[in-house]
GROMACS .gro file of C-alpha atoms in nm:
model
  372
    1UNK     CA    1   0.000   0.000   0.000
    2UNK     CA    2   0.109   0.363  -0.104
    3UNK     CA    3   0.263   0.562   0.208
    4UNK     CA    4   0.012   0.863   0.261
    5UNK     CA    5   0.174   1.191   0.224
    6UNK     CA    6   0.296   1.322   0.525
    7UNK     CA    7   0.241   1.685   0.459
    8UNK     CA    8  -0.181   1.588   0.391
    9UNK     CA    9  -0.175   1.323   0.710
   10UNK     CA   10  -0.005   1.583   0.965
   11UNK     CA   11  -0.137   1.932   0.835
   12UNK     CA   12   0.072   2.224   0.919
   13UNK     CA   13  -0.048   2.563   1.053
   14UNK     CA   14  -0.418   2.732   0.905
   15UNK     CA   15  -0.353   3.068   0.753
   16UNK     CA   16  -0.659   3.305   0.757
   17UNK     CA   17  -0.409   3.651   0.707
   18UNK     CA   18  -0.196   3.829   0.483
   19UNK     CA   19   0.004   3.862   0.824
   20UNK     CA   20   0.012   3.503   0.894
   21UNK     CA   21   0.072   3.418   0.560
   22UNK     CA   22   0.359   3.644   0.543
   23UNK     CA   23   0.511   3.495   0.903
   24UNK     CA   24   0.507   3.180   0.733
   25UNK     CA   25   0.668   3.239   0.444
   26UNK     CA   26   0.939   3.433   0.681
   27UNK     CA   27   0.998   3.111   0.852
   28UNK     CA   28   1.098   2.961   0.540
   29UNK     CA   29   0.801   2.700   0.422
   30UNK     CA   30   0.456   2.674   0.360
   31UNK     CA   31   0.480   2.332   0.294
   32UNK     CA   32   0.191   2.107   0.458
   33UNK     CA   33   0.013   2.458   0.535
   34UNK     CA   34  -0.351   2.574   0.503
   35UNK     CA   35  -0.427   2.905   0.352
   36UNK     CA   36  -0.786   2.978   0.385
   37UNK     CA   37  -0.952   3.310   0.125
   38UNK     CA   38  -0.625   3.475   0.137
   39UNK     CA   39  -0.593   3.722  -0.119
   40UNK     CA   40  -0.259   3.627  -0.268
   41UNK     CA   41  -0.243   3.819  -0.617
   42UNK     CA   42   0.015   4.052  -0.435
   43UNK     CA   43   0.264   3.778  -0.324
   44UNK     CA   44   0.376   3.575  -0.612
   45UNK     CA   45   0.730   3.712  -0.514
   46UNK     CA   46   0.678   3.454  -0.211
   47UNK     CA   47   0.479   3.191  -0.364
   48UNK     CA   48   0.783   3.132  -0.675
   49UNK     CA   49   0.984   3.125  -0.381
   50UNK     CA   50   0.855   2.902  -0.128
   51UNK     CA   51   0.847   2.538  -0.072
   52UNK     CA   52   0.467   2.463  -0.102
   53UNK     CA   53   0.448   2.101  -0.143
   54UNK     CA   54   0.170   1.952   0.036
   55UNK     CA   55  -0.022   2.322   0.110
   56UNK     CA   56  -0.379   2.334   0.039
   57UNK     CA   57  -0.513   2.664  -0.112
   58UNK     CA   58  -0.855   2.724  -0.035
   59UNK     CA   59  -1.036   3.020  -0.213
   60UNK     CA   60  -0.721   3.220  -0.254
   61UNK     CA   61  -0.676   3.473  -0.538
   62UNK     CA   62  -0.324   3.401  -0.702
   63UNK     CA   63  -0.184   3.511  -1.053
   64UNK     CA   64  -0.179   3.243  -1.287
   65UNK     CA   65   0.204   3.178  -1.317
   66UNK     CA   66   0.212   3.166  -0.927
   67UNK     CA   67  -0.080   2.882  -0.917
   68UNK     CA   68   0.097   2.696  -1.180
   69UNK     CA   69   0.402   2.720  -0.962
   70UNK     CA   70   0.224   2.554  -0.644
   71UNK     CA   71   0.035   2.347  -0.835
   72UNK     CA   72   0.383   2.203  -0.997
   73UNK     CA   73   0.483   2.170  -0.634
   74UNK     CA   74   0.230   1.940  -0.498
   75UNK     CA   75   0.024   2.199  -0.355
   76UNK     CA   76  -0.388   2.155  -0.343
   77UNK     CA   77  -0.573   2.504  -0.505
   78UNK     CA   78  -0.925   2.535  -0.455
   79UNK     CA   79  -1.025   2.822  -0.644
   80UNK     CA   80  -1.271   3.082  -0.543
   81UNK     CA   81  -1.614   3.045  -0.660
   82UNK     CA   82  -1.725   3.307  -0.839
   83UNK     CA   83  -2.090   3.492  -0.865
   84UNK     CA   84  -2.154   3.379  -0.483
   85UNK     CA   85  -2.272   3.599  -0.216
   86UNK     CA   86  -2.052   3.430   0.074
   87UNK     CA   87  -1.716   3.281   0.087
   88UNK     CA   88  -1.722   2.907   0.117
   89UNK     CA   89  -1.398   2.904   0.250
   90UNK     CA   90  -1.376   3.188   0.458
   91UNK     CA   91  -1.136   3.116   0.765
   92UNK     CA   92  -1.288   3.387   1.008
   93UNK     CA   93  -1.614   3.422   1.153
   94UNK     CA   94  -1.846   3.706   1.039
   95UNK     CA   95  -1.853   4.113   1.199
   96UNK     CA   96  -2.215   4.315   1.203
   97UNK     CA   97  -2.039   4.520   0.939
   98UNK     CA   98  -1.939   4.250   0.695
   99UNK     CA   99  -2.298   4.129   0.694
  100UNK     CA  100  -2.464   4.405   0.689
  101UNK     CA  101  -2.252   4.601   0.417
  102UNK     CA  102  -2.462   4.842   0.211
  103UNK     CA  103  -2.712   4.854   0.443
  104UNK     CA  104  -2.717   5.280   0.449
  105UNK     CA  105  -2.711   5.300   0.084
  106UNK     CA  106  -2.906   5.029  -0.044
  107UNK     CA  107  -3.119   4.908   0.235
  108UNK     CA  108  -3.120   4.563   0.391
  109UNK     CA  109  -3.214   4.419   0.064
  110UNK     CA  110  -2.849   4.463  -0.084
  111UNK     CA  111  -2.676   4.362   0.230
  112UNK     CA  112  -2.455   4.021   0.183
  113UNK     CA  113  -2.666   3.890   0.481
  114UNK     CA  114  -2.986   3.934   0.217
  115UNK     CA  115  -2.808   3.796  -0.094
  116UNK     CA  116  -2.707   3.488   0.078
  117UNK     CA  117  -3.025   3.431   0.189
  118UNK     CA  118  -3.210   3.478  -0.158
  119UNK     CA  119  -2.897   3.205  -0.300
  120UNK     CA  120  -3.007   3.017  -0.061
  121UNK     CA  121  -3.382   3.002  -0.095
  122UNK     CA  122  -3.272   2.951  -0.482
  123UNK     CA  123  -3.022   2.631  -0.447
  124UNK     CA  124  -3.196   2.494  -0.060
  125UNK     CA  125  -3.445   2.215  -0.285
  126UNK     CA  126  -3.284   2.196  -0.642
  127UNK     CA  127  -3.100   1.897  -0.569
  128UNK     CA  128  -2.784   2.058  -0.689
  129UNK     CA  129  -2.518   1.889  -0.501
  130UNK     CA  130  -2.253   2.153  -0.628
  131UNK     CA  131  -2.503   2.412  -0.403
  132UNK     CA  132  -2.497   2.161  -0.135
  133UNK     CA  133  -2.096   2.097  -0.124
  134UNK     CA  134  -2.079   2.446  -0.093
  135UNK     CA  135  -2.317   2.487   0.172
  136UNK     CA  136  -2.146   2.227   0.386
  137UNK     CA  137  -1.763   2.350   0.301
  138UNK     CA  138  -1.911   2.720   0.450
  139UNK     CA  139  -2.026   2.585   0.716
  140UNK     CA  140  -1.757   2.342   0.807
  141UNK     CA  141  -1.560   2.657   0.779
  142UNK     CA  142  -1.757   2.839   0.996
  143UNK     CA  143  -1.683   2.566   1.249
  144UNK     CA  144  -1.371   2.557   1.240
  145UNK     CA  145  -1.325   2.933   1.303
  146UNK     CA  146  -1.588   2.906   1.616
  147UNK     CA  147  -1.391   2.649   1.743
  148UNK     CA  148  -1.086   2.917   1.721
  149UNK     CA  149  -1.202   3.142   1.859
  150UNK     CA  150  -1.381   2.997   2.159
  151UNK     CA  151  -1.042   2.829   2.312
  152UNK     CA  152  -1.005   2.873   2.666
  153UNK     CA  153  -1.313   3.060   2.641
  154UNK     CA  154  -1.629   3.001   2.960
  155UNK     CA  155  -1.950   3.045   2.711
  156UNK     CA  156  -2.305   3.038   2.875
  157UNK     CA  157  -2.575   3.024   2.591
  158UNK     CA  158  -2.880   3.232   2.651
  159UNK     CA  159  -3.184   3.081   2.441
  160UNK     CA  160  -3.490   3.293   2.388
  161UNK     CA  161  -3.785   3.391   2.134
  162UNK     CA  162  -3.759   3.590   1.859
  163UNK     CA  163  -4.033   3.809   1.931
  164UNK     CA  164  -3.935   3.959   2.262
  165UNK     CA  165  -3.962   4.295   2.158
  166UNK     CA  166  -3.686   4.634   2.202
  167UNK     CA  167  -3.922   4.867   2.438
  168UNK     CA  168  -4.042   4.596   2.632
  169UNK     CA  169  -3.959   4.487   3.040
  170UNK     CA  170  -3.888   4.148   2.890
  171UNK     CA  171  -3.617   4.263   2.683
  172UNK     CA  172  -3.481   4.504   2.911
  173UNK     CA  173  -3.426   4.200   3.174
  174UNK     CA  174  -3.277   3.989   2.938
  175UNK     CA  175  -3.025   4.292   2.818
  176UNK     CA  176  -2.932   4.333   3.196
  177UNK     CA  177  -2.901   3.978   3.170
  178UNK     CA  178  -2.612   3.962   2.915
  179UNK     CA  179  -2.469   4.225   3.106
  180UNK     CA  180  -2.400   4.050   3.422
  181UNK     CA  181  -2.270   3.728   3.258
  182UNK     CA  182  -2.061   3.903   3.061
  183UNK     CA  183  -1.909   4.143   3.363
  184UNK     CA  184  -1.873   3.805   3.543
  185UNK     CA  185  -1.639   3.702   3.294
  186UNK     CA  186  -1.814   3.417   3.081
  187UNK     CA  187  -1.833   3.471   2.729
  188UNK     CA  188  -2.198   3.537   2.608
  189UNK     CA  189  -2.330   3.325   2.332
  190UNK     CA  190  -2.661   3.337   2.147
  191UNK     CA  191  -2.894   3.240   1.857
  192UNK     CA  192  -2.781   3.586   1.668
  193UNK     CA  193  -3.138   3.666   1.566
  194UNK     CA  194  -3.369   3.911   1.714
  195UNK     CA  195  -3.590   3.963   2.035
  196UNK     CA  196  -3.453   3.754   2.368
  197UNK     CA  197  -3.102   3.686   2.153
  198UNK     CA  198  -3.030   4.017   2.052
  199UNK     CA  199  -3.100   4.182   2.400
  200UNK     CA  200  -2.868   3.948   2.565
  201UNK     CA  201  -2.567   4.017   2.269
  202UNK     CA  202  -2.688   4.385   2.369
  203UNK     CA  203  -2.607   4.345   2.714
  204UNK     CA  204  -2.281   4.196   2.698
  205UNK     CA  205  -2.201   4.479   2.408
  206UNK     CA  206  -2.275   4.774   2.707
  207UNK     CA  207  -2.116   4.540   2.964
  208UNK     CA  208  -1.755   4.775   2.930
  209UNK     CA  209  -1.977   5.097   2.984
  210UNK     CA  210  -2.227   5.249   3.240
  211UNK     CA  211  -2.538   5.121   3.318
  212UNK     CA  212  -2.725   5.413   3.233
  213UNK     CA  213  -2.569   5.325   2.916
  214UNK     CA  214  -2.768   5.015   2.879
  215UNK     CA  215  -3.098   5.204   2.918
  216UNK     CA  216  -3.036   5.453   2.707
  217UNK     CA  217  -2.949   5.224   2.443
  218UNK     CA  218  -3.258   5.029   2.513
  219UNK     CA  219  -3.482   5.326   2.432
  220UNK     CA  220  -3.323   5.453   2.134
  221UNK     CA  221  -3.354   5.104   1.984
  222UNK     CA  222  -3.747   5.115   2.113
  223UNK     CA  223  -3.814   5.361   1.795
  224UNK     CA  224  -3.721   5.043   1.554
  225UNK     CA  225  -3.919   4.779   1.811
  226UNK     CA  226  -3.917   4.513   1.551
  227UNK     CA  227  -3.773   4.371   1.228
  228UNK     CA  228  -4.129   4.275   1.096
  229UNK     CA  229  -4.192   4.614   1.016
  230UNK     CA  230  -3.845   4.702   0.830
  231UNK     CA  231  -3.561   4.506   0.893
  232UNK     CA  232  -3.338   4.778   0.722
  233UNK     CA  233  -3.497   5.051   0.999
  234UNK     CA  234  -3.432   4.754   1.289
  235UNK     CA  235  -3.097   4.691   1.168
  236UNK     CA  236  -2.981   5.097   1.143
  237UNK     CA  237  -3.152   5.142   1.542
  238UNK     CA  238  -2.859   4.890   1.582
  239UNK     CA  239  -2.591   5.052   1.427
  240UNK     CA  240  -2.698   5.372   1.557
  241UNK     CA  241  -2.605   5.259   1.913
  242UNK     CA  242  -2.311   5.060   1.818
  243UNK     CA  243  -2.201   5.391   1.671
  244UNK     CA  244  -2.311   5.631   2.019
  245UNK     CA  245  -2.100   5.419   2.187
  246UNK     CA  246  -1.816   5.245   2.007
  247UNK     CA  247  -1.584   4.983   2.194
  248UNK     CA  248  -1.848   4.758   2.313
  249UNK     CA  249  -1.805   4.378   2.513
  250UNK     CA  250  -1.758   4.120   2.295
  251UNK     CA  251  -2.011   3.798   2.286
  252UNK     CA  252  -2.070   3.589   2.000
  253UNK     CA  253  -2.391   3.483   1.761
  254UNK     CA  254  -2.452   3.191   1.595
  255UNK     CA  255  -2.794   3.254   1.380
  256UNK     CA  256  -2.880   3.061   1.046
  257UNK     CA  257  -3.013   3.139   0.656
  258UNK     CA  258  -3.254   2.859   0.735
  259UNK     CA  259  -3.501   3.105   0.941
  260UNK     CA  260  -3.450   3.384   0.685
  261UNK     CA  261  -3.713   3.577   0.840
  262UNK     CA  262  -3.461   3.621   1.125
  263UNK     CA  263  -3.195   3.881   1.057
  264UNK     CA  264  -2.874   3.874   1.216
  265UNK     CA  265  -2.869   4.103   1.556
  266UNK     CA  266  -2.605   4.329   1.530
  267UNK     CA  267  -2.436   4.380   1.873
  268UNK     CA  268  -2.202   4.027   1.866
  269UNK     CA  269  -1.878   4.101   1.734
  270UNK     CA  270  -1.768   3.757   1.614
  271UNK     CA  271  -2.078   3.534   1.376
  272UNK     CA  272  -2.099   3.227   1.343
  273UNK     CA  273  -2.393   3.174   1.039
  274UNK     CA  274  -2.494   2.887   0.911
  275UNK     CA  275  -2.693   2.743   0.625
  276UNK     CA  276  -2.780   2.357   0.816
  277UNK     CA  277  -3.039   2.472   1.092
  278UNK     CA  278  -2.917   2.134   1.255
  279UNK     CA  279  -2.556   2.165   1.260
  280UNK     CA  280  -2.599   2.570   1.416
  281UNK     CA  281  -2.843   2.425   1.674
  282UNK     CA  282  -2.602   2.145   1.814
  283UNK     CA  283  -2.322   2.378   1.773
  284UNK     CA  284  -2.452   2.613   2.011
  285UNK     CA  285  -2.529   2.400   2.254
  286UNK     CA  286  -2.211   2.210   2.255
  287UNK     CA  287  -2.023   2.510   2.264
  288UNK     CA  288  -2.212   2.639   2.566
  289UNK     CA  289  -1.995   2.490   2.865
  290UNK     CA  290  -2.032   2.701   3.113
  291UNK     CA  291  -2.406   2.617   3.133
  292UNK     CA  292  -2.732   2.759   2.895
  293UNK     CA  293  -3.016   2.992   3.060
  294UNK     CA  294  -3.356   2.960   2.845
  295UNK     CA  295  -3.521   3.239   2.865
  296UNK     CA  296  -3.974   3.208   2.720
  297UNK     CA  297  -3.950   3.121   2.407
  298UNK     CA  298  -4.198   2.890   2.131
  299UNK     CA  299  -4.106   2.590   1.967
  300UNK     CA  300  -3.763   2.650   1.885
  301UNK     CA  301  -3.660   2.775   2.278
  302UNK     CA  302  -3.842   2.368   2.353
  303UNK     CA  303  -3.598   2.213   2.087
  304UNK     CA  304  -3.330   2.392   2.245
  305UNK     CA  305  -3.419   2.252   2.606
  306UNK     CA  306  -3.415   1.880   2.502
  307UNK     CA  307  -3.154   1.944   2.254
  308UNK     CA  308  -2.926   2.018   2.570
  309UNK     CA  309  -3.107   1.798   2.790
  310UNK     CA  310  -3.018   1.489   2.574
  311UNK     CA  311  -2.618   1.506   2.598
  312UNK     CA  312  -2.638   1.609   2.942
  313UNK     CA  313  -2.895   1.267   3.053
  314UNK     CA  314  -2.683   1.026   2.850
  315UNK     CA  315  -2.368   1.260   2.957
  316UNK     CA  316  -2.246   1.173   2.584
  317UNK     CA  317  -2.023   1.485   2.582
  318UNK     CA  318  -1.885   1.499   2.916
  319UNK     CA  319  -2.041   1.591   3.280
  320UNK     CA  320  -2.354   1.784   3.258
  321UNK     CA  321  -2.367   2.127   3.216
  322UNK     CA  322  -2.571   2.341   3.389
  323UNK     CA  323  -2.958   2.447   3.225
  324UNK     CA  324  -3.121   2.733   3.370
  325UNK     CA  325  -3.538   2.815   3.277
  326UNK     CA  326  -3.669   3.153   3.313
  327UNK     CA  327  -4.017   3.230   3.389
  328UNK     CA  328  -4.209   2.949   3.640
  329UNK     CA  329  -4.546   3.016   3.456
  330UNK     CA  330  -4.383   3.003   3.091
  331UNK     CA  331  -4.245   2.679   3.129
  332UNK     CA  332  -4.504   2.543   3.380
  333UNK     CA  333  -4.806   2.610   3.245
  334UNK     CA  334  -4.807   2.778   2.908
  335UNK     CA  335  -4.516   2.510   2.758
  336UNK     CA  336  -4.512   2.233   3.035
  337UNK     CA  337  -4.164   2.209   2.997
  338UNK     CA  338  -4.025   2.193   3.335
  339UNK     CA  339  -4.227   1.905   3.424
  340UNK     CA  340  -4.055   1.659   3.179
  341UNK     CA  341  -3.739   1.797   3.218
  342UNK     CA  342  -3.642   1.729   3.555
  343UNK     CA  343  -3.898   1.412   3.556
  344UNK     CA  344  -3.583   1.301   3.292
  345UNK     CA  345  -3.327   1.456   3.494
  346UNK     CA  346  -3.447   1.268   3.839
  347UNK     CA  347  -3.209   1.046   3.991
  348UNK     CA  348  -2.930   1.104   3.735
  349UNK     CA  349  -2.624   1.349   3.747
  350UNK     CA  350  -2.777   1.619   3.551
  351UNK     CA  351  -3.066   1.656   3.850
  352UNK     CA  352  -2.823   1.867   4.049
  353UNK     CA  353  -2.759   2.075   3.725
  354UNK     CA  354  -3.090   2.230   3.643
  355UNK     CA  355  -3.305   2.518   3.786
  356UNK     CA  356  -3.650   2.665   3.765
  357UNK     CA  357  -3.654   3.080   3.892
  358UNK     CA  358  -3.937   3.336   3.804
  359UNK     CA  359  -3.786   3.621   3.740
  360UNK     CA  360  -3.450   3.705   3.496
  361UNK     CA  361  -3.281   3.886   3.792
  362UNK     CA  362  -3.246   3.503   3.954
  363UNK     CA  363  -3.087   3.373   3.622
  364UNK     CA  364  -2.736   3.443   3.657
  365UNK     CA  365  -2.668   3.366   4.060
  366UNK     CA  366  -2.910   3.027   3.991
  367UNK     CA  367  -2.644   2.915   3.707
  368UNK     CA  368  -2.361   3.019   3.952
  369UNK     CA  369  -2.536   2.761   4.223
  370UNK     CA  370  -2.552   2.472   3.960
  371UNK     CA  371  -2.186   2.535   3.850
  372UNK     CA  372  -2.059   2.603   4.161
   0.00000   0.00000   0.00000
C-alpha cells in the first residue's frame, strides 16, 4: 500500500491573514500549510519562492504563473467560486459590518446577509449537489473558526424567542441579563437573531460601559421595536447605538439562513452563520460549557431545552452542564416544559444541574449555584 503523504496526514499551521501568511513564508516553508480566502495576487514574489508542497489553497486569489508554480509543487488550489454571495472558504467568523454592508445605501435588501439568503432560498431544494458541497464547506468553515475562537473561552448560551420585543420589560431583563454574565467574565453566546437573543448580545455589548448606558441604548432602539416592520430601519436602530457608543463587550452569535425571516442582531462582534439549521443548533449548545439559561421562548426555545437535555442525561459529551429556565409560569403552564425535564433529569447526574426561577434577575446567581 502507497505511504500517505505526510504533509496531507499531519497538516501544518491554518492561515486566515496576509500577516500570517507572510510569518510563514518568513519562517521559510509553507509546505503542509492551510491558507484559507487569502488574497494572494500581491505575493507571487513569495509563492515562486517558497516550498509549497503539500499546502492546500482554499479560495485564494493568485496570478496564474504563481498557481501553476504551487500546483507544480504538490500543492492543493481550490479556487474561489465566483458569482456567490458568501465565501465558502472563509477562515474567520463574520462582523455586524461585513454582513450588513450596504445597508445605508441600499437598504437591507443589498446587504450580503440578504443575498445569501435569496442564494439560498434559490439552491436549498434543487437537488444541486454543487449548491450543497458548498453549503457544507461554508459551514464546516464556519466551524472551524468558532472552534478558534472559543479556546479557553467560559461560554453560557442564553436561548430565547424571537419576538421579545426592544421597548419591552422582557427585553430590558434579558439585556441586563447579558450584562452581568458578561461582567462576570463568561463569554456570552446566542442564537444571533432578534428579540430575547439580541438583547442578551446587547447586554454583553454595554457590559464595558455604564449602566445608564444600557438604558439609554434600550430606548433609542425602542423607535425600531421590531424587524417585521423594516428590517433595514431595525438593523440601522442597531448601528446607531453601536455607533453612540463604540468599543463595546464582545459575545458571540450563531444565527442561520434557514429562518431567513430572522436577521442577524447586530451587537455580537464575532458570527458564526450557518446554512444547516441542525448543525448551528447542536453547535450552540455544545459550545455552551459554562451552562445555557432559556429564557420564554416557542417551539424552537423547547428544541433547544431537550436538545441540551439529551447530551447532558446520556452525559455523551462529558459531565452535565448546567440548564437554567426563566419564567415558572412560561415553562409550567403555558409550555409544560419543566415538568418533563427534571422528571428526565431525576435520579441522574444532571438533576443537580438544572433550575426553575421566576424572574431574569435570579438567572445568573441560579447558574452560579448549579456550576458552583
Amino acid at each position: 500500500m502507497e505511504k500517505p503523504d505526510e504533509n496531507i496526514s499531519e497538516p501544518g499551521v491554518e492561515i486566515e491573514t496576509l500577516t500570517a501568511f507572510d510569518e510563514a513564508v518568513r519562517a521559510g516553508t509553507l509546505a503542509g500549510h492551510r491558507v484559507q480566502s487569502v488574497d494572494l495576487t500581491d505575493r507571487s514574489d513569495a509563492l515562486l519562492t517558497t516550498a509549497t508542497r503539500g499546502a492546500v489553497f482554499l479560495g485564494c486569489r493568485m496570478e496564474p504563473r504563481a498557481e501553476a508554480k504551487v500546483r507544480g509543487d504538490g500543492a492543493f488550489v481550490f479556487p474561489p467560486v465566483p458569482g456567490l454571495p458568501f465565501d465558502p472558504y472563509r477562515g474567520l467568523l463574520y462582523t455586524p459590518d461585513a454582513l450588513y454592508e450596504g445597508l445605508s445605501d441600499g437598504g437591507y435588501p443589498a446587504t450580503p446577509d440578504a443575498r445569501a439568503y435569496g442564494w439560498f432560498q434559490l439552491t436549498k431544494a434543487n437537488g444541486d449537489v454543487f449548491a450543497s458541497m458548498l453549503r457544507a464547506l461554508h459551514d464546516d468553515a464556519v466551524s472551524d473558526a468558532l472552534d478558534e475562537h472559543l479556546v479557553g473561552a467560559r461560554v453560557v448560551g442564553v436561548m430565547g424567542g424571537h419576538a421579545m420585543a426592544r421597548g419591552s420589560k422582557e427585553y430590558a431583563g434579558a439585556a441586563r441579563l447579558g450584562r452581568e454574565l458578561a461582567r462576570g467574565g463568561l463569554t456570552v453566546a446566542t442564537g444571533g437573531g432578534p428579540g430575547a437573543m439580541e438583547a442578551a448580545n446587547l447586554g454583553a455589548y454595554a457590559a464595558p460601559h455604564s449602566d445608564a448606558m444600557l438604558v439609554k441604548a434600550c430606548e433609542l432602539l425602542a423607535t425600531a421595536p421590531s424587524f417585521a416592520d423594516s428590517v433595514t430601519d431595525w438593523a440601522k436602530a442597531a448601528f446607531a447605538v453601536r455607533e453612540r457608543w463604540p468599543d463595546g463587550g464582545s459575545s458571540v452569535a450563531v444565527p442561520t439562513w434557514f429562518y431567513g425571516h430572522e436577521p442577524p442582531n447586530a451587537f455580537a462582534d464575532h458570527i458564526a452563520k450557518y446554512f444547516a439549521n441542525a448543525l448551528r443548533e447542536d453547535g450552540l449548545l455544545a459550545r455552551s460549557t459554562a451552562g445555557v439559561i432559556f429564557l420564554p421562548g416557542a417551539a424552537g426555545t423547547v428544541q433547544e431545552i431537550f436538545d441540551n437535555a439529551t447530551p447532558n442525561y446520556y452525559e455523551s459529551r462529558s459531565a452535565p452542564t448546567p440548564m437554567v429556565l426563566v419564567n415558572r409560569s412560561h415553562w409550567t403552564e403555558k409550555l409544560p416544559a419543566w415538568p418533563l425535564l427534571s422528571a428526565l433529569a431525576a435520579d441522574r447526574a444532571m438533576e443537580s444541574r438544572i433550575a426553575l426561577v421566576d424572574t431574569v434577575e435570579e438567572a445568573a446567581p441560579a447558574l452560579a449555584r448549579l456550576t458552583g
